[in-house]
Coordinates of C-alpha atoms in Angstrom, one line a residue:
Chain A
X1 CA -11.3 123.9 -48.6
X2 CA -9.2 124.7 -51.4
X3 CA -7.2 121.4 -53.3
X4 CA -4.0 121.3 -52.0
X5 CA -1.5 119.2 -53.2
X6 CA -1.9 116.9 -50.0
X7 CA -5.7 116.4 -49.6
X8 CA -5.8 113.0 -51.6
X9 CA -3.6 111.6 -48.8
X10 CA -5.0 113.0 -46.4
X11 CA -8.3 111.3 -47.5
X12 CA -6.5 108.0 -47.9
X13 CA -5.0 108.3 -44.3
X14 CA -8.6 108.7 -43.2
X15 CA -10.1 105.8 -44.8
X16 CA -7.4 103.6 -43.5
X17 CA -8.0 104.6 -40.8
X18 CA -11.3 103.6 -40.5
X19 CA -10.4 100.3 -41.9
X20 CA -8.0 100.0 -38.5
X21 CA -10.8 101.5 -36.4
X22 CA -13.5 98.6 -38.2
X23 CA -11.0 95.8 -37.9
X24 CA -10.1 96.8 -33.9
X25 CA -13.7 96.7 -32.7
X26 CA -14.8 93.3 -34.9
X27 CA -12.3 91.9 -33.3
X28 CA -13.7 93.0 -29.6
X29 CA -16.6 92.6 -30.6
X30 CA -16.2 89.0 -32.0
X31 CA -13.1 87.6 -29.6
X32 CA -14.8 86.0 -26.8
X33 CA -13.4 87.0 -23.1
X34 CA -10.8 85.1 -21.9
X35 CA -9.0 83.9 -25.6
X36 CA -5.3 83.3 -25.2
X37 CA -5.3 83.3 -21.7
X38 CA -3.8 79.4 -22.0
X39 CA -3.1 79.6 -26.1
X40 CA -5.2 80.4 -28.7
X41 CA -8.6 79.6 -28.0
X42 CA -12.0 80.3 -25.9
X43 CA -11.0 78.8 -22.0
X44 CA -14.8 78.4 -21.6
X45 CA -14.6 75.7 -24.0
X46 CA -12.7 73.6 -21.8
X47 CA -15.7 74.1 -18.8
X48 CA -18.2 73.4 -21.6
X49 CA -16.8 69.9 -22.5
X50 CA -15.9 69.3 -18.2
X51 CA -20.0 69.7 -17.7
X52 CA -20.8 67.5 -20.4
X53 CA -23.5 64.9 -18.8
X54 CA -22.1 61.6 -17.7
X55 CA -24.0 58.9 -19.4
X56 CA -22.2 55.8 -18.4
X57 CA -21.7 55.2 -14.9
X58 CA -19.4 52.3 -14.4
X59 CA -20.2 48.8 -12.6
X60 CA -20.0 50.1 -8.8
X61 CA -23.0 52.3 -9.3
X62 CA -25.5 49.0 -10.0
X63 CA -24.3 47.5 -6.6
X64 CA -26.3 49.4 -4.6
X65 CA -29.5 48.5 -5.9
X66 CA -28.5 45.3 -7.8
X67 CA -26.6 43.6 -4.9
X68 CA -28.2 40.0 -5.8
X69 CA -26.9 40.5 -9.5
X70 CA -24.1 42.4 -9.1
X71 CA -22.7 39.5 -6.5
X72 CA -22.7 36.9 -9.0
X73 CA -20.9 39.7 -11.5
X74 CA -18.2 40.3 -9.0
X75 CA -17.0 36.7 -8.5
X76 CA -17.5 35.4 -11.8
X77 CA -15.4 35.6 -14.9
X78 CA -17.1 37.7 -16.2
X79 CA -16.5 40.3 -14.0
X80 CA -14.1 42.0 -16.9
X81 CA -17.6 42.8 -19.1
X82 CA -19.1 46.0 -17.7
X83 CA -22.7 45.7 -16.7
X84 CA -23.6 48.5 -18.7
X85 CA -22.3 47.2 -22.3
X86 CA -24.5 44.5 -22.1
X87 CA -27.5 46.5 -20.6
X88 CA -27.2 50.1 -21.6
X89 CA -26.2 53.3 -19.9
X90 CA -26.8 53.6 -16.0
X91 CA -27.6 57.5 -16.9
X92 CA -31.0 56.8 -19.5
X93 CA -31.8 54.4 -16.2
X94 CA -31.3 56.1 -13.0
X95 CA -30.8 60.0 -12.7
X96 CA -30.0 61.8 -9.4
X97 CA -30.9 58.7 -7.4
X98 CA -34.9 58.3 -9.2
X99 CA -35.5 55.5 -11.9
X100 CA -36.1 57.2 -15.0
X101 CA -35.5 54.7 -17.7
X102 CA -35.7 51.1 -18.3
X103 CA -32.8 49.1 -19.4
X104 CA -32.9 46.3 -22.0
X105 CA -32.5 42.8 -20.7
X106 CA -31.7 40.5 -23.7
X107 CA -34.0 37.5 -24.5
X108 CA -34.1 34.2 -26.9
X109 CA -32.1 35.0 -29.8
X110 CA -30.8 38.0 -28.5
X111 CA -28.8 36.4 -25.5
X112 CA -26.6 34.0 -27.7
X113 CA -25.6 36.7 -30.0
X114 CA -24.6 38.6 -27.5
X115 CA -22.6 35.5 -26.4
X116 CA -21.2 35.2 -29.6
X117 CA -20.2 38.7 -30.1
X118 CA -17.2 38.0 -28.0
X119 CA -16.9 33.9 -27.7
X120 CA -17.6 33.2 -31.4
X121 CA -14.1 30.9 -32.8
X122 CA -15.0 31.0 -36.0
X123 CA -14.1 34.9 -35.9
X124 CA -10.3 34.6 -36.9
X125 CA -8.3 37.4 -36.0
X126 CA -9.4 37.0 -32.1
X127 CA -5.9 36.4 -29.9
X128 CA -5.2 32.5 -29.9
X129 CA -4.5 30.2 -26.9
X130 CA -7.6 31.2 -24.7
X131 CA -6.0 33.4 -22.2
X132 CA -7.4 36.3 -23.0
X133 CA -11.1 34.8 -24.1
X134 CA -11.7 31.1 -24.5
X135 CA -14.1 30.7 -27.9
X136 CA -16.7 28.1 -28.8
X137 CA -18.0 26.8 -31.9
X138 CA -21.6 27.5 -32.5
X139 CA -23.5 24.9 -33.0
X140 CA -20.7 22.5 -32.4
X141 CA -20.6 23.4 -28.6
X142 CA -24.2 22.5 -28.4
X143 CA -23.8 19.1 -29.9
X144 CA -20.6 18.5 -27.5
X145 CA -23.1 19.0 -24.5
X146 CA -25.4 16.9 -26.6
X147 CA -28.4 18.8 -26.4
X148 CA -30.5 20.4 -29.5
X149 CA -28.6 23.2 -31.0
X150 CA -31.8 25.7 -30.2
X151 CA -30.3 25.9 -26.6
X152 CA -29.7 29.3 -25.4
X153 CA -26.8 29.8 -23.7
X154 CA -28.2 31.4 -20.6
X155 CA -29.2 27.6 -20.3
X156 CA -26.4 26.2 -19.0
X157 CA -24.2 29.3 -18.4
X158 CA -25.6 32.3 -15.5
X159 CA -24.7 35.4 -18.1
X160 CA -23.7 37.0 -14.6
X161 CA -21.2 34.7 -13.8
X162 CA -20.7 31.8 -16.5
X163 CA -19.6 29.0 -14.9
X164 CA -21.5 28.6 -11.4
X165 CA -23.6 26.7 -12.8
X166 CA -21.0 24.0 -14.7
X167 CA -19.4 24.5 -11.5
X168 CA -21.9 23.1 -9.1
X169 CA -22.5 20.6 -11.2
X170 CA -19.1 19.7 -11.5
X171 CA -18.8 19.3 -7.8
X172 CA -22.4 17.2 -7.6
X173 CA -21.1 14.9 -10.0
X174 CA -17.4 15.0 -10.3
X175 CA -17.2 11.9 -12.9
X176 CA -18.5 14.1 -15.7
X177 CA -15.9 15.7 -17.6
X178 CA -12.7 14.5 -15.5
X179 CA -9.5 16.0 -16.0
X180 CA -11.2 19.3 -16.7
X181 CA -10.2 22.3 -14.3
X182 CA -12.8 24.9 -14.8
X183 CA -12.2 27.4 -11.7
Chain B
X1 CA -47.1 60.7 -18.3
X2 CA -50.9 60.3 -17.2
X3 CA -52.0 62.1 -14.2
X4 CA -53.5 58.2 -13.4
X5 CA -50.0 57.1 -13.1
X6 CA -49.0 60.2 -10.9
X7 CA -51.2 58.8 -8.6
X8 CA -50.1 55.2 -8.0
X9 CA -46.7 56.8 -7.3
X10 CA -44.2 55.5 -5.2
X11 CA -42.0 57.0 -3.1
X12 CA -39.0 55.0 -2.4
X13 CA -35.8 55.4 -0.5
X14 CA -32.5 54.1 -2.0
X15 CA -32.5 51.0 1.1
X16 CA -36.3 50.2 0.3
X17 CA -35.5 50.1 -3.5
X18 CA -32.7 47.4 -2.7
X19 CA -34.6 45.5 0.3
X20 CA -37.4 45.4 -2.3
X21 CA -34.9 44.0 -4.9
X22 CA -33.7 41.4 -2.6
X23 CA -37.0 40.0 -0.8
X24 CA -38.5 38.9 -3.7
X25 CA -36.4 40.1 -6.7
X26 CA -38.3 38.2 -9.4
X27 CA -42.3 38.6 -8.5
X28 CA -41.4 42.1 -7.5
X29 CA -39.8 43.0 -11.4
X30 CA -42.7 40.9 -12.9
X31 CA -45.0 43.2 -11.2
X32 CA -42.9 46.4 -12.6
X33 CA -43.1 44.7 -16.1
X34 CA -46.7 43.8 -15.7
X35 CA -47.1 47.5 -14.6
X36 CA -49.0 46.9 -11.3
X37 CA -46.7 49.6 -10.3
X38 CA -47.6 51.5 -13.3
X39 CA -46.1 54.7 -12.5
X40 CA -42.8 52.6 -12.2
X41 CA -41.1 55.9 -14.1
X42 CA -41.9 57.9 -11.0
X43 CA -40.5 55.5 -8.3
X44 CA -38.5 58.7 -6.7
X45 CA -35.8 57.5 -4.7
X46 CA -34.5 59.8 -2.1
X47 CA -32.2 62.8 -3.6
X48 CA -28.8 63.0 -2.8
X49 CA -28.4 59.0 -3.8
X50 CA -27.1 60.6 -7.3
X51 CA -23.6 60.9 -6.5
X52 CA -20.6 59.5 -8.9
X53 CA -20.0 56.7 -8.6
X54 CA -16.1 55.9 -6.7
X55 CA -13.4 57.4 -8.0
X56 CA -11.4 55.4 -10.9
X57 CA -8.0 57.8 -11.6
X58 CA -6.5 59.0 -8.1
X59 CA -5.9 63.0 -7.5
X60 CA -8.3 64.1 -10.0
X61 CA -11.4 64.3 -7.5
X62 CA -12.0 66.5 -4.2
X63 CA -9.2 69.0 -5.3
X64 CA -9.1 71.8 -7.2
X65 CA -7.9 71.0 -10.7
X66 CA -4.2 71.7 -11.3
X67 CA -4.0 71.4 -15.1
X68 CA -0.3 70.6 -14.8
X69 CA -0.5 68.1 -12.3
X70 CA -1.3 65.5 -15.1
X71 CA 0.1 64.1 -17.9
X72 CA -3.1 61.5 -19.7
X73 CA -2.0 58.5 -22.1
X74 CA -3.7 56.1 -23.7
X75 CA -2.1 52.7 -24.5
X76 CA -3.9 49.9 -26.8
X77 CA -2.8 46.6 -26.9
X78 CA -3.4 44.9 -29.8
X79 CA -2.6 41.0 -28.3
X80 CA -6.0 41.2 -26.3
X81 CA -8.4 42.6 -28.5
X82 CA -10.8 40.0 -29.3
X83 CA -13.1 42.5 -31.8
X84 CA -16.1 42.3 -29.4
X85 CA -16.9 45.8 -30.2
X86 CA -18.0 46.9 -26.5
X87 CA -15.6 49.8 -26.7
X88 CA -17.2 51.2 -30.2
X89 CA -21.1 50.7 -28.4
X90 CA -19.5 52.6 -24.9
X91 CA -18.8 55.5 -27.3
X92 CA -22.1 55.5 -29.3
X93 CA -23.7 56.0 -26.4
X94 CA -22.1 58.2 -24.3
X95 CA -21.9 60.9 -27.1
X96 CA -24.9 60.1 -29.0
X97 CA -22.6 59.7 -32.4
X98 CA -25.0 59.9 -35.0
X99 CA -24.9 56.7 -37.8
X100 CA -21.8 56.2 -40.4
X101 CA -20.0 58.4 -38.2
X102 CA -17.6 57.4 -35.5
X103 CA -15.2 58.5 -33.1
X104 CA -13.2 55.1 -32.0
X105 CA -13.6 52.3 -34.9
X106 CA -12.4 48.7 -34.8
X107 CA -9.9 47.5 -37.8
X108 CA -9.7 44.0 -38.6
X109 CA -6.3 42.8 -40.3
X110 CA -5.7 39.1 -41.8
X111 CA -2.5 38.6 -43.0
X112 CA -1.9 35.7 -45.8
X113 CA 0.8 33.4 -45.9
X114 CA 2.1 35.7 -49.2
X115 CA 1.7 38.7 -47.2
X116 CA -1.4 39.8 -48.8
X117 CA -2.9 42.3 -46.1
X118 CA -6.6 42.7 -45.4
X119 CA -8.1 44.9 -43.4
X120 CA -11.8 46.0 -43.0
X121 CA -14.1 47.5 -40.5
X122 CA -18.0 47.0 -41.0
X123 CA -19.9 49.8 -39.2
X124 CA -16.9 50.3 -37.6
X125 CA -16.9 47.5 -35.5
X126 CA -19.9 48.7 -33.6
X127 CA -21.9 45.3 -34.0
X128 CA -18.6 43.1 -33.7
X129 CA -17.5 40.9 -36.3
X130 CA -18.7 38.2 -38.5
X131 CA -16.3 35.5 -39.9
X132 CA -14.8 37.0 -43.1
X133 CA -15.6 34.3 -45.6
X134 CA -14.1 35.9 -49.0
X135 CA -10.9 34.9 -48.4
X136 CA -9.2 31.6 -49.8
X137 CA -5.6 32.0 -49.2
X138 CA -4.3 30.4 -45.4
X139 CA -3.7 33.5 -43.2
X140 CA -0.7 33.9 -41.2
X141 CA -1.5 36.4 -39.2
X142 CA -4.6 38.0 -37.4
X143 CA -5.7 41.0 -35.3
X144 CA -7.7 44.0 -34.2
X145 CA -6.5 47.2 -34.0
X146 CA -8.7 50.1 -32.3
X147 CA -8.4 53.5 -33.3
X148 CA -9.2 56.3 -31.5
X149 CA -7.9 60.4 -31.3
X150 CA -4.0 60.2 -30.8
X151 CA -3.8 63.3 -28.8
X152 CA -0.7 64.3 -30.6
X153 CA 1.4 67.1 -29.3
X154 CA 1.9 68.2 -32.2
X155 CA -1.2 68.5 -33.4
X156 CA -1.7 68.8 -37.0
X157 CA -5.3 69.7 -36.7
X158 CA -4.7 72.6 -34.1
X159 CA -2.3 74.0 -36.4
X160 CA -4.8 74.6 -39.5
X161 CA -7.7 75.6 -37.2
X162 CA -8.5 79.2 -38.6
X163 CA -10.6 80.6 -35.9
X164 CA -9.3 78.6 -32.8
X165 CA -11.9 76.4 -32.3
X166 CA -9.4 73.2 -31.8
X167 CA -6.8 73.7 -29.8
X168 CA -4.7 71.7 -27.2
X169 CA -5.6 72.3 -23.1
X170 CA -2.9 72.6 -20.7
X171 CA -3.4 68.9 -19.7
X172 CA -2.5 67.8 -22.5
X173 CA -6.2 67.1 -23.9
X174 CA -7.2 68.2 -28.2
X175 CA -10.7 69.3 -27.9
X176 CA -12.9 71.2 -29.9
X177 CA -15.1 74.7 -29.0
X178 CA -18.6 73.8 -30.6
X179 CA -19.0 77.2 -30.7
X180 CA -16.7 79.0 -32.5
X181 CA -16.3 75.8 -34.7
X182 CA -17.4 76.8 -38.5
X183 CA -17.4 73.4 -40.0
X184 CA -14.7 74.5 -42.4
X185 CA -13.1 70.9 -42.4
X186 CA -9.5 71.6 -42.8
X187 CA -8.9 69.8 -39.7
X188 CA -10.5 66.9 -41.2
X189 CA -8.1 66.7 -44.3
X190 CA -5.2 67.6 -41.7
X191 CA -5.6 64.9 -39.1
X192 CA -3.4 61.9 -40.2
X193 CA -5.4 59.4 -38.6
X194 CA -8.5 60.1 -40.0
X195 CA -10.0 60.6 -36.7
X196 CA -12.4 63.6 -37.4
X197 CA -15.4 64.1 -39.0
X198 CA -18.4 66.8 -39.4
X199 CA -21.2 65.9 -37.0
X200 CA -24.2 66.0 -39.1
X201 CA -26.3 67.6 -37.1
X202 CA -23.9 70.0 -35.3
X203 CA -22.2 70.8 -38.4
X204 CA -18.7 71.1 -36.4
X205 CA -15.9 69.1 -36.5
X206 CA -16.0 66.2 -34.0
X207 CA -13.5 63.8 -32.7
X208 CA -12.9 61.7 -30.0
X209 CA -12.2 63.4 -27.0
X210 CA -10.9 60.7 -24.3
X211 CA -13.8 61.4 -22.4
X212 CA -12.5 64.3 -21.3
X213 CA -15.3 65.0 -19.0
X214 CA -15.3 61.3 -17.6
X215 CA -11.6 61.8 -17.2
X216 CA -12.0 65.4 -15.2
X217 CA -15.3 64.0 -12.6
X218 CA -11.8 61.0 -12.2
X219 CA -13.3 58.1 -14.3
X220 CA -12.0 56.5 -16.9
X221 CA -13.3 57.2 -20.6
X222 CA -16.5 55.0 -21.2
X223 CA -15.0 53.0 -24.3
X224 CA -11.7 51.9 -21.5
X225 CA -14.6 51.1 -18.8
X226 CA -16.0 49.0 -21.7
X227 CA -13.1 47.2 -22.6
X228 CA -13.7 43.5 -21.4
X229 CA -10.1 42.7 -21.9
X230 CA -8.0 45.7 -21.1
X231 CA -7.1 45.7 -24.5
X232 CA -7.8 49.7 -23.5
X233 CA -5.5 51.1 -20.9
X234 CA -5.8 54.3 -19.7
X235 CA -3.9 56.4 -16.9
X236 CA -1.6 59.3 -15.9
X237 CA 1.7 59.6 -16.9
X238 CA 2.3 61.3 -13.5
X239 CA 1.7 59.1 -11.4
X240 CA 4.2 56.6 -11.3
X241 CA 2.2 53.7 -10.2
X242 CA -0.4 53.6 -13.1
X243 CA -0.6 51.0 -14.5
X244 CA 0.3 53.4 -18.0
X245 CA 3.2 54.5 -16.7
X246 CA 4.4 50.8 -15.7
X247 CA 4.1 50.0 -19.3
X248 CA 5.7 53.0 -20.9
X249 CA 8.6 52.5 -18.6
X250 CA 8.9 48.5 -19.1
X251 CA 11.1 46.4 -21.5
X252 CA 8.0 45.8 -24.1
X253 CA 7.7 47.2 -27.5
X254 CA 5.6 50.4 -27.8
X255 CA 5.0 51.8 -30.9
X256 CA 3.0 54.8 -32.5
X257 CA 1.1 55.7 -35.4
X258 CA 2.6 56.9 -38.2
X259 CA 5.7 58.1 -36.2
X260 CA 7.1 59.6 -39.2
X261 CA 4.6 62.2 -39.0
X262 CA 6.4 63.9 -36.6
X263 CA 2.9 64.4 -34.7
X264 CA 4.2 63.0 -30.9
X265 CA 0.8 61.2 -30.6
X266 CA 0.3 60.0 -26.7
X267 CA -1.3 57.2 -27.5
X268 CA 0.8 54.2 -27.7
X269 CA 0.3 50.6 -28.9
X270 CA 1.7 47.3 -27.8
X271 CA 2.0 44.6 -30.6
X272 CA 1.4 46.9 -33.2
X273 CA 2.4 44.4 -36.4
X274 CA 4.0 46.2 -39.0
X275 CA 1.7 45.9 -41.2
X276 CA -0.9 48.5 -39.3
X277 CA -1.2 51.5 -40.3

């Protein structure tokens, strides 16, 4: 093939070319199936975060089991605090209907800092007024109820349902703290 | 597990776990503790007892999913947070976040009579909070603020991804493709709200998510389950009698963050001080 005046563009035509060709097939090679079809991104990405595994279940899925306890939950105030936050996941404790896992229950120590976590008053910054959680003063609260201040507070208070205890007593003996209107 | 063990196993039905429970609850879980069933791992319960549990948003289950058909928001209100920290566990848990990294976080602000503002967040919030002792000035003004992903419309962090890995699904939902993710971070730096971070182990960006696969099975994201307060409200936009859309359509003050970002976040905040930021 003799030099003509056009080969050297003919050669750079070719080469870019190939650089098209290259770039064409990475990018059907390396575009998964599917992208753009809602904007630009992979759709199976949406289906791989749907079958992400549930690991919290929510407080219905104890009743069935758990009637005794989850009674007490249901009509007491605390009702609003989800079973599971205090005891862990229903998912590392039951899985397709078997008992795989254990869940902690809190003892000694444990149970009035879990207590305190949400009813501690010297925590400043919690809402004021006690509608939306009424706090106590640790050990002052003790010393109110004039008992030693090592008193856990699963003592006086079922965790399940906080005041059916105070209640019951309130109705066995109704001079002790008059004028105060626990429901 | 011990083949031992294999053999003391018990086969239970759901109603002969629960009248088991209920005869003699205590003797019977002292006898699981003290392992006299000691293959108490293998009690297999009849299958088919492993359905979700009921239904907390309406229309999302027993249909097939019309990704237009829903419009999520999230709305925090800052006048019943009492710091507790349930929300910050919920989320630990149900995505396994590694330690020192987090996807919703708690902010404490005290405000001083001067208007000094402090604000601080240990661990995130994910053991609650201890009384702040360090400061000597009388304090006007306290509160929690929980942060989580804003959802924004216009997401900032969609816009710099380079290889489509975060992008925005028709429901309204940022998430993230683990896959094609290359841990580049610019979405990090982008986000305004400081809501992402690189897994550690994943080495992709990660962010809250809403529970977006709580939210498509038609429960509510585990940190709003959580909430003892309903400081955390979550709900479609619509459906006009959620409780979200009661509140985006009533008289009270919602705000967002950062508004002047132009971002359109779609998670709102009631009694959002002016001070938060």
């Amino acid at each position: 093939m003799s030099k003509g005046p056009k080969t050297h563009l003919k050669r750079m035509g070719l080469v870019v070319l190939g650089v098209v060709a290259l770039v064409v097939v990475g990018k059907l090679l390396f575009t998964p199936g599917g992208f753009g079809r809602y904007g630009h991104y992979r759709p199976g990405a949406i289906d791989d975060e749907v079958q992400r595994p549930l690991v919290h279940e929510t407080d219905a899925s104890c009743d069935s089991c758990h009637e005794w306890d989850a009674s007490f939950h249901k009509k007491g105030k605390h009702k609003v605090v989800s079973c599971e936050f205090c005891h862990g996941p229903g998912g590392r404790h039951v899985k397709d209907g078997k008992v795989v896992g254990h869940l902690e229950v809190q003892k000694g120590g444990e149970i009035n800092r879990l207590c305190l976590r949400c009813h501690d008053g010297h925590v400043r910054a919690r809402p004021q007024g006690g509608k939306v959680i009424k706090t106590v003063l640790y050990p002052n609260h003790l010393e109110k109820q004039a008992v030693e201040t090592d008193h856990l507070c699963n003592q006086c208070h079922l965790v399940h349902a906080p005041l059916e205890y105070i209640n019951a007593a309130k109705k066995m003996f109704p001079m002790v703290k008059e004028g105060e209107n626990v429901q | 597990m011990s083949s031992n063990s294999a053999a003391s196993r018990k086969v239970l039905t759901k109603d002969e776990a629960r009248a088991l429970i209920d005869r003699d609850r205590r003797s019977f879980i002292k006898k699981v503790i003290g392992g006299v069933f000691a293959g108490s791992l293998l009690m297999v319960l009849e299958a088919g007892s492993g359905e979700l549990p009921p239904a907390q948003l309406p229309g999302v289950r027993g249909r097939e999913y019309g990704f237009a058909d829903h419009r999520f928001a999230f709305v925090v209100d800052i006048n019943r947070c009492i710091g507790c920290g349930s929300c910050c566990v919920a989320d630990k848990r149900e995505y396994n976040v590694p330690d020192h990294a987090y996807r919703t976080w708690i902010e404490r602000y005290l405000i001083a009579e001067d208007g000094e503002v402090f604000v601080d967040s240990p661990d995130g919030g994910l053991h609650g909070f201890k009384p702040r002792t360090d400061i000597d000035k009388p304090i006007r003004d306290g509160f929690f603020v929980p942060k989580l992903c804003n959802m924004c419309k216009d997401a900032p962090c969609v816009q710099v991804c380079p290889v489509g890995a975060t992008f925005k699904t028709p429901d309204g939902f940022v998430l993230i493709d683990y896959e094609r993710c290359v841990g580049c971070a610019y979405c990090v730096q982008a986000c305004p709200y400081a809501v992402r971070y690189i897994h550690p182990v994943l080495h992709t960006a990660d962010k809250c998510t809403w529970c977006y696969h709580r939210v498509r099975r038609g429960l509510l994201p585990a940190c709003v389950n959580a909430c003892p307060t309903k400081a955390r409200k979550f709900g479609d936009l619509n459906d006009p009698d959620s409780e979200i859309s009661k509140i985006l359509r009533s008289p009270e003050i919602i705000t967002v963050l950062k508004k002047e970002m132009g971002t359109a976040p779609n998670l709102y905040y009631l009694g959002a001080r002016q001070e938060v930021m």
